[in-house]
PDB file of C-alpha atoms in Angstrom:
ATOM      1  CA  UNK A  19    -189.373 -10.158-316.764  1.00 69.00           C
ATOM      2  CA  UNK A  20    -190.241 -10.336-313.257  1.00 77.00           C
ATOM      3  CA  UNK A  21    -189.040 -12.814-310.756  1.00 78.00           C
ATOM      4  CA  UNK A  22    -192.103 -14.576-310.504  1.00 81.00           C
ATOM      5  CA  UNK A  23    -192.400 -14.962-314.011  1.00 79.00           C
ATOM      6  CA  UNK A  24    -188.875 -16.613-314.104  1.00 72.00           C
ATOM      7  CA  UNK A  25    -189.544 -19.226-311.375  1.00 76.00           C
ATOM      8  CA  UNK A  26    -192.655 -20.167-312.986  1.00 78.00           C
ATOM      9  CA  UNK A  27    -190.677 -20.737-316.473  1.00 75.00           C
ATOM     10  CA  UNK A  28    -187.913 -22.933-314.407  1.00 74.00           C
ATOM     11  CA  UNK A  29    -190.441 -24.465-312.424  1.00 74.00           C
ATOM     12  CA  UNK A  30    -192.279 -25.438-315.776  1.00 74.00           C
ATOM     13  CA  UNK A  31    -189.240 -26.425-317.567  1.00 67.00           C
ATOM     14  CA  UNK A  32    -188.759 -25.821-321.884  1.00 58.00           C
ATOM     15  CA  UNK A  33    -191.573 -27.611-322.814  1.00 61.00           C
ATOM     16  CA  UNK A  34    -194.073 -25.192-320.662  1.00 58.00           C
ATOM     17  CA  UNK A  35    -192.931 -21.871-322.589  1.00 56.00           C
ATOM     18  CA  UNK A  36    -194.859 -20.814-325.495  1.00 62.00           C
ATOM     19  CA  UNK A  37    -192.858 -19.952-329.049  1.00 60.00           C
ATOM     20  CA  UNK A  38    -194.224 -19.134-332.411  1.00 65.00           C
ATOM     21  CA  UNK A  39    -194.028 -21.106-335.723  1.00 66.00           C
ATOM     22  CA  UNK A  40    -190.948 -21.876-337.391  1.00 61.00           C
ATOM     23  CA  UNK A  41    -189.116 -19.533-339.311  1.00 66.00           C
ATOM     24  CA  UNK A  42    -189.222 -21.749-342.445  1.00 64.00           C
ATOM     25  CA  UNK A  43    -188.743 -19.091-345.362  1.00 68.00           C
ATOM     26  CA  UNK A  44    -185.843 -17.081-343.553  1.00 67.00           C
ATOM     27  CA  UNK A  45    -183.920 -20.623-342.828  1.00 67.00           C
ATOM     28  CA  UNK A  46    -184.577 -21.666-346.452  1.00 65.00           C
ATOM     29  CA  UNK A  47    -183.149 -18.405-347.465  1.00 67.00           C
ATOM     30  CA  UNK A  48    -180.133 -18.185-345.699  1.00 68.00           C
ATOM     31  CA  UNK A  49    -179.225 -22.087-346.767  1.00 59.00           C
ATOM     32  CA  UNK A  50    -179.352 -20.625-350.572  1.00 61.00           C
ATOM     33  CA  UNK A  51    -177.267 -17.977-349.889  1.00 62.00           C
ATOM     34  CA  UNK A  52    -175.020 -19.987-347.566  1.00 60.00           C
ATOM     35  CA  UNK A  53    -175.051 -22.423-351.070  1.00 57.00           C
ATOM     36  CA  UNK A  54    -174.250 -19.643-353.354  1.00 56.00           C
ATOM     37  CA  UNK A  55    -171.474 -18.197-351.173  1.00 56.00           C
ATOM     38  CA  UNK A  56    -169.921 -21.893-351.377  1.00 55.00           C
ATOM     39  CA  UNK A  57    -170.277 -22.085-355.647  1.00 52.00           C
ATOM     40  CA  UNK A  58    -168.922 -18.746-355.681  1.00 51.00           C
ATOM     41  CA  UNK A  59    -166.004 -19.585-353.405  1.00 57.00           C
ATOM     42  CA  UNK A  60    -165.019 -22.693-355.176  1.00 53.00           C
ATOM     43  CA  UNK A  61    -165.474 -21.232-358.812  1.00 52.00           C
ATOM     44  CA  UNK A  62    -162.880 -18.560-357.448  1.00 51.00           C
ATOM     45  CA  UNK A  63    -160.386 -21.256-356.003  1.00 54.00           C
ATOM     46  CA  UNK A  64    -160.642 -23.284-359.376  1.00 50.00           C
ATOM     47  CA  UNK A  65    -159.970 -20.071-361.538  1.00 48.00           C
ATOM     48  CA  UNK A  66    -156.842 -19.058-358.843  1.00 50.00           C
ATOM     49  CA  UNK A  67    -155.484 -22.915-358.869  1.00 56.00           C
ATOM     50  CA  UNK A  68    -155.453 -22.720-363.563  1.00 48.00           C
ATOM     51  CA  UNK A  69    -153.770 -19.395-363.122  1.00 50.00           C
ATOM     52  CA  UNK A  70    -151.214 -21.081-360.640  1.00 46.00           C
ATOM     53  CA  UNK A  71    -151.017 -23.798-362.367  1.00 47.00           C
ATOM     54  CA  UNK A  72    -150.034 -21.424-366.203  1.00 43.00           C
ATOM     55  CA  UNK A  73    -147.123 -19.979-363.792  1.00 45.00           C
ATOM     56  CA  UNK A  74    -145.339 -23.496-362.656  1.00 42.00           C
ATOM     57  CA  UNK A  75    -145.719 -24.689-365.898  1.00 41.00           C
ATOM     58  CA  UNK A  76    -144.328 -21.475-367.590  1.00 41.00           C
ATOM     59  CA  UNK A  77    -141.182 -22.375-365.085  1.00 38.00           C
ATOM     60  CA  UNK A  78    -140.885 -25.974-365.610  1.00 38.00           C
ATOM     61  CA  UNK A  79    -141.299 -25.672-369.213  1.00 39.00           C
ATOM     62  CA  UNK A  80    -138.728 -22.902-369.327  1.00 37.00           C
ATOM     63  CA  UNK A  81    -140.486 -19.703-370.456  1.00 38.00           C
ATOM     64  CA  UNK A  82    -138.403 -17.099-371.134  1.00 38.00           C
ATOM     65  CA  UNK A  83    -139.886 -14.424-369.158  1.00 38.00           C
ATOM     66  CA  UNK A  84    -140.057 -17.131-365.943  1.00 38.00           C
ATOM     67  CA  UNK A  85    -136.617 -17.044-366.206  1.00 38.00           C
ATOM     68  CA  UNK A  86    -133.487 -19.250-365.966  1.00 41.00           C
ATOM     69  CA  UNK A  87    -134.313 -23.725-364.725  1.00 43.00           C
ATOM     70  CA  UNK A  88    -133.082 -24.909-361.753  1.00 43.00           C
ATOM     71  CA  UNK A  89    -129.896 -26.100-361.512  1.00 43.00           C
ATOM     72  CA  UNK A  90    -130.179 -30.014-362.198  1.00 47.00           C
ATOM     73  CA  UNK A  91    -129.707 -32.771-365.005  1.00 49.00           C
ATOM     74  CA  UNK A  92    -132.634 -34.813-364.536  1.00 53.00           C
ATOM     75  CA  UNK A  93    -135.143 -32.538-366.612  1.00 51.00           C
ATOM     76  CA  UNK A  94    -136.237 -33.835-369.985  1.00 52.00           C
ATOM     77  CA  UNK A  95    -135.276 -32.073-373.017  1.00 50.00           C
ATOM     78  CA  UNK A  96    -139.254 -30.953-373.791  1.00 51.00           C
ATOM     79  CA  UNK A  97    -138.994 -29.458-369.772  1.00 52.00           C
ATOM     80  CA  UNK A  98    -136.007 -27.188-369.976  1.00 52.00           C
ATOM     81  CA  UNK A  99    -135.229 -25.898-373.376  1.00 54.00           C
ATOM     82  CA  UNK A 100    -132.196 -23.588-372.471  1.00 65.00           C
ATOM     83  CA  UNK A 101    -130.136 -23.913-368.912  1.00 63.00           C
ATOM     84  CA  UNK A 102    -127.739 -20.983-367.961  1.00 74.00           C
ATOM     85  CA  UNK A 103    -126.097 -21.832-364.459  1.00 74.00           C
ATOM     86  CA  UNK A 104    -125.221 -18.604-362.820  1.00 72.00           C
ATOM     87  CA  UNK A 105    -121.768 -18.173-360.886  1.00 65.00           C
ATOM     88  CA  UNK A 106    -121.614 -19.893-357.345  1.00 59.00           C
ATOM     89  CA  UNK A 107    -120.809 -17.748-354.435  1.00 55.00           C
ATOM     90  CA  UNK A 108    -117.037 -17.351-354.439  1.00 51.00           C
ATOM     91  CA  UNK A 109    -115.111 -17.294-350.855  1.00 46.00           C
ATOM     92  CA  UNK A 110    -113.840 -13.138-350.538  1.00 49.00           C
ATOM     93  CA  UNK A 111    -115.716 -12.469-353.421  1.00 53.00           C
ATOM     94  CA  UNK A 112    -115.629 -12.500-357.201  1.00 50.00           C
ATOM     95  CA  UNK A 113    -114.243  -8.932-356.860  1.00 55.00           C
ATOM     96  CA  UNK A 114    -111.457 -10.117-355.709  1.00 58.00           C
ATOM     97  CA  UNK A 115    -110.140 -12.486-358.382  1.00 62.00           C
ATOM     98  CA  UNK A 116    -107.774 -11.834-361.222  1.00 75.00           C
ATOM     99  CA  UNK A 117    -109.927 -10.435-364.295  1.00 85.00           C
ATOM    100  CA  UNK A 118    -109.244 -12.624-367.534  1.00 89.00           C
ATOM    101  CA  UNK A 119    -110.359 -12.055-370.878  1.00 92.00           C
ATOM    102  CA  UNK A 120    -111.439 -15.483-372.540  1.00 92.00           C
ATOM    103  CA  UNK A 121    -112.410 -14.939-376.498  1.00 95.00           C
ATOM    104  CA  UNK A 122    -114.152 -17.508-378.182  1.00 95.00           C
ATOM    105  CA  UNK A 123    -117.621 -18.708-380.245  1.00 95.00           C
ATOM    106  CA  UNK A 124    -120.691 -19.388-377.927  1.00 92.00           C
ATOM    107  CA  UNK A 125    -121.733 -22.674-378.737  1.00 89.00           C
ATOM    108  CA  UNK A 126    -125.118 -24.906-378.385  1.00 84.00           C
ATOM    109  CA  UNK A 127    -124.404 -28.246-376.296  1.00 82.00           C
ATOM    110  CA  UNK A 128    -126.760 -30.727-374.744  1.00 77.00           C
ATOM    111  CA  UNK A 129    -129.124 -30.583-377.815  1.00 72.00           C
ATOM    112  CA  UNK A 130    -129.499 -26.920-377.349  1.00 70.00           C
ATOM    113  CA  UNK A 131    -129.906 -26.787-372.932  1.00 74.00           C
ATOM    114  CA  UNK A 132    -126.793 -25.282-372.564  1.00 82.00           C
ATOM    115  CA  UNK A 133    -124.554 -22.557-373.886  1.00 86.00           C
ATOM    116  CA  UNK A 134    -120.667 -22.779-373.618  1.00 89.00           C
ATOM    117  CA  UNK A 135    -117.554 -21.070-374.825  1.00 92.00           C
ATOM    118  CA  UNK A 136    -115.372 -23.086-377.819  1.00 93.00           C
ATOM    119  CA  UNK A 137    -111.958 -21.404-377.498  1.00 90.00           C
ATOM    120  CA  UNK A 138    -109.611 -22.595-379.822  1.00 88.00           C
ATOM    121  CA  UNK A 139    -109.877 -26.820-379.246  1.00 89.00           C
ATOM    122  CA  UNK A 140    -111.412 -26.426-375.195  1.00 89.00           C
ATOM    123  CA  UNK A 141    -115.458 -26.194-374.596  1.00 89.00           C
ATOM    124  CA  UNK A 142    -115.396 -24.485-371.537  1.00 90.00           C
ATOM    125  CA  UNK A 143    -118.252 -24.790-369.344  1.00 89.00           C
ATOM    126  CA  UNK A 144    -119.859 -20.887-368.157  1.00 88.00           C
ATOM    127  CA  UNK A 145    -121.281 -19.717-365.333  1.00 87.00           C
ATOM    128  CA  UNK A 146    -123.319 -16.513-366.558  1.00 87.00           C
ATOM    129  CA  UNK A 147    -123.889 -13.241-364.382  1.00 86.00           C
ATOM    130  CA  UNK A 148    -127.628 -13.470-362.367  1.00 83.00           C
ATOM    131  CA  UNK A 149    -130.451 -12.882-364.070  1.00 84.00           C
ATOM    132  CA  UNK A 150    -128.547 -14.000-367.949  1.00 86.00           C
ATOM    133  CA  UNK A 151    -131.438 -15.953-369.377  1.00 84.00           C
ATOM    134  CA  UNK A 152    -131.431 -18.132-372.763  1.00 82.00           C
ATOM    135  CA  UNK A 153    -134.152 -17.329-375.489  1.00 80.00           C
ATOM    136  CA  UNK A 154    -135.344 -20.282-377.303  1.00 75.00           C
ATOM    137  CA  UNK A 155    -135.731 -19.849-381.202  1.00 73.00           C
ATOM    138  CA  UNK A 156    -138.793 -22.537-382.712  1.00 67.00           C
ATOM    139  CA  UNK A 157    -135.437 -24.936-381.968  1.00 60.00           C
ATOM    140  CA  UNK A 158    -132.830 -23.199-384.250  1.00 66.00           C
ATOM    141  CA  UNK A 159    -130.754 -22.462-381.319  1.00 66.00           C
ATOM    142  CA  UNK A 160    -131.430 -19.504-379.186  1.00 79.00           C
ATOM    143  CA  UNK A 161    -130.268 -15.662-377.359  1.00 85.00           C
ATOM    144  CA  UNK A 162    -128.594 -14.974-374.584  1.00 88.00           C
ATOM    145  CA  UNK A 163    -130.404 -12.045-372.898  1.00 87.00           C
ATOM    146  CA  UNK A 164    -128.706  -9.875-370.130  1.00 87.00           C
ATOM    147  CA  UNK A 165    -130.579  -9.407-366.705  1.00 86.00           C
ATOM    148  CA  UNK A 166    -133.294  -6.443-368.735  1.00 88.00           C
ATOM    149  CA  UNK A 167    -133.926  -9.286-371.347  1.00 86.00           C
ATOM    150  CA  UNK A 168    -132.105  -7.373-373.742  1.00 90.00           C
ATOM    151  CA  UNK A 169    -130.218  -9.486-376.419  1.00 90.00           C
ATOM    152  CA  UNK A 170    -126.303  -9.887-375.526  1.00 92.00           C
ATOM    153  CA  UNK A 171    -125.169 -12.855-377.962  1.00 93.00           C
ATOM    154  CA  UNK A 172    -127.066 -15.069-380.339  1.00 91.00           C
ATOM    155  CA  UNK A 173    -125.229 -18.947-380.327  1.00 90.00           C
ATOM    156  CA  UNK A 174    -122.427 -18.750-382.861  1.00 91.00           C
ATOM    157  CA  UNK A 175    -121.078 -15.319-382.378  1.00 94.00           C
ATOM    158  CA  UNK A 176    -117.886 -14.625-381.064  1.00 96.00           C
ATOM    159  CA  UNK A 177    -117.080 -12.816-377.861  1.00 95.00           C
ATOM    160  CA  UNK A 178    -115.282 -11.737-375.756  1.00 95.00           C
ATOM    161  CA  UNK A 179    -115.987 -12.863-371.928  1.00 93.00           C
ATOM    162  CA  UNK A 180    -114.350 -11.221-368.790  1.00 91.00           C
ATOM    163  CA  UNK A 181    -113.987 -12.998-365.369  1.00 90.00           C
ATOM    164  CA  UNK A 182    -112.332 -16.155-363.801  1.00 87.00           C
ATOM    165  CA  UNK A 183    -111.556 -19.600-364.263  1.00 87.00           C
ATOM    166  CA  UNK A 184    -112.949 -21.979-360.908  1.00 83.00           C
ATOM    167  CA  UNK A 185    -111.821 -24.923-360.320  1.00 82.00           C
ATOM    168  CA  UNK A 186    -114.153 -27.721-359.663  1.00 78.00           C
ATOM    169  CA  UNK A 187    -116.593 -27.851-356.781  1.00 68.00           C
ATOM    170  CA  UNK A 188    -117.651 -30.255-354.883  1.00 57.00           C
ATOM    171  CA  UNK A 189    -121.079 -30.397-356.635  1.00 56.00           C
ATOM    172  CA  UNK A 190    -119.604 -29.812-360.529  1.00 56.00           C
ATOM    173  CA  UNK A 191    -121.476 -32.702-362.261  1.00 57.00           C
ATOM    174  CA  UNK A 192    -124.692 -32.515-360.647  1.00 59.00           C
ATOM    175  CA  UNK A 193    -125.461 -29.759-362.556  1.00 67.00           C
ATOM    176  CA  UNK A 194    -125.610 -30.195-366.443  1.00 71.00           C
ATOM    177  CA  UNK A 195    -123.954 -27.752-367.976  1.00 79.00           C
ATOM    178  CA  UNK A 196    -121.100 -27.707-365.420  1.00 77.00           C
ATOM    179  CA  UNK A 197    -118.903 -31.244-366.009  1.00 77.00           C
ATOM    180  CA  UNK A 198    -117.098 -32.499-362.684  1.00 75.00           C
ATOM    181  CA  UNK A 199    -113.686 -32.652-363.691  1.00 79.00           C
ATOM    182  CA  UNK A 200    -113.150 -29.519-365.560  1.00 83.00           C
ATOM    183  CA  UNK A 201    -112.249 -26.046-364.608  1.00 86.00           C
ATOM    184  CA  UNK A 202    -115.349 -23.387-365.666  1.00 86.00           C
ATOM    185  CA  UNK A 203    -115.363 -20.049-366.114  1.00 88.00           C
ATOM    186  CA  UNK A 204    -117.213 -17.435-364.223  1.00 87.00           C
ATOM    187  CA  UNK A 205    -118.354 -14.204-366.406  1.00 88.00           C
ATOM    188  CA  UNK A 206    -117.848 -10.933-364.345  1.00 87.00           C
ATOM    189  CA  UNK A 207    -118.701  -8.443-367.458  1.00 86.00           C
ATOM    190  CA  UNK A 208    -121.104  -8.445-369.758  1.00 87.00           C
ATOM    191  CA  UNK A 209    -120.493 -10.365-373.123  1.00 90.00           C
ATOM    192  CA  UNK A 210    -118.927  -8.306-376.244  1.00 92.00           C
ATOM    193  CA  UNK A 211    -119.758  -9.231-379.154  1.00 94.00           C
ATOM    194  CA  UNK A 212    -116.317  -8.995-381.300  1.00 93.00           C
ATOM    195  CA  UNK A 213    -117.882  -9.975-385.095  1.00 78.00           C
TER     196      UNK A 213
END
């Protein structure tokens, strides 16, 4: 463009310079596609929000393979089925504790949320190793799997449990399987089944 050209165009100002017709189709077009993008995107978010949506509720309701609840009392019974607390962090290390060996017959409590040891006339409250999940059985009690989900104990055998007796924390009682006034007993080894 020469420079003639260009002071004639500012002289004349926008209204002076010629343009052809409106693109109608091509605008039309890309609003369709702009349109379809948008369904496409949404339809995608809906499907991703149902398949977040299965997870949480396989976790709230306690599905086995989502594994163990949180640690809490205020869930209803039809949210958390089974509730295994696993051992608290303990000050130089489990590792470092005497090893006991506490025989007794794993028992159901808190209509079937919680699994305990009954030795001889004491319940004593368990804290199970990481990753110890409880397997739910159409409401006829339930598993204890090990951290591979490999069966360890159904409820009402007898075993034998190796680990530690803790006192009460601080926070025993907040958590329901775990009373506040009562020593508990944290498993080190993994359950034996002794008949």
């Amino acid at each position: 463009m020469s420079e003639d050209t260009l002071r004639r165009l500012l002289d004349e100002g926008a209204s002076g310079v010629e343009v052809g017709p409106v693109p109608l189709a091509a605008i039309g077009r890309r609003a369709r596609r702009r349109r379809t993008s948008f369904v496409a995107g949404a339809a995608a978010a809906v499907v991703l929000s149902a398949g977040v949506g299965v997870g949480v509720a396989q976790v709230v309701a306690g599905h086995h393979g989502a594994g163990p609840a949180a640690p809490t009392k205020d869930y209803r019974r039809d949210e958390v089925p089974v509730f295994l607390p696993t051992g608290p962090e303990v000050l130089g290390g489990a590792h470092d504790l005497k090893l006991t060996v506490l025989t007794g017959r794993l028992v159901a409590t808190h209509d079937d949320r919680c699994l305990v040891l009954e030795s001889g006339d004491a319940v004593v409250p368990v804290f199970w190793p990481d990753g110890y999940e409880g397997l739910v059985h159409d409401g006829s009690g339930f598993s204890l799997l090990d951290g591979r989900g490999e069966v360890v104990a159904e409820v009402g055998d007898r075993v034998e449990l190796g680990g530690t007796f803790l006192d009460p924390a601080s926070w025993s009682g907040d958590d329901l399987c775990i009373p506040a006034d009562q020593k508990s007993f944290l498993v080190r080894q993994a359950p034996t089944v002794v008949d």
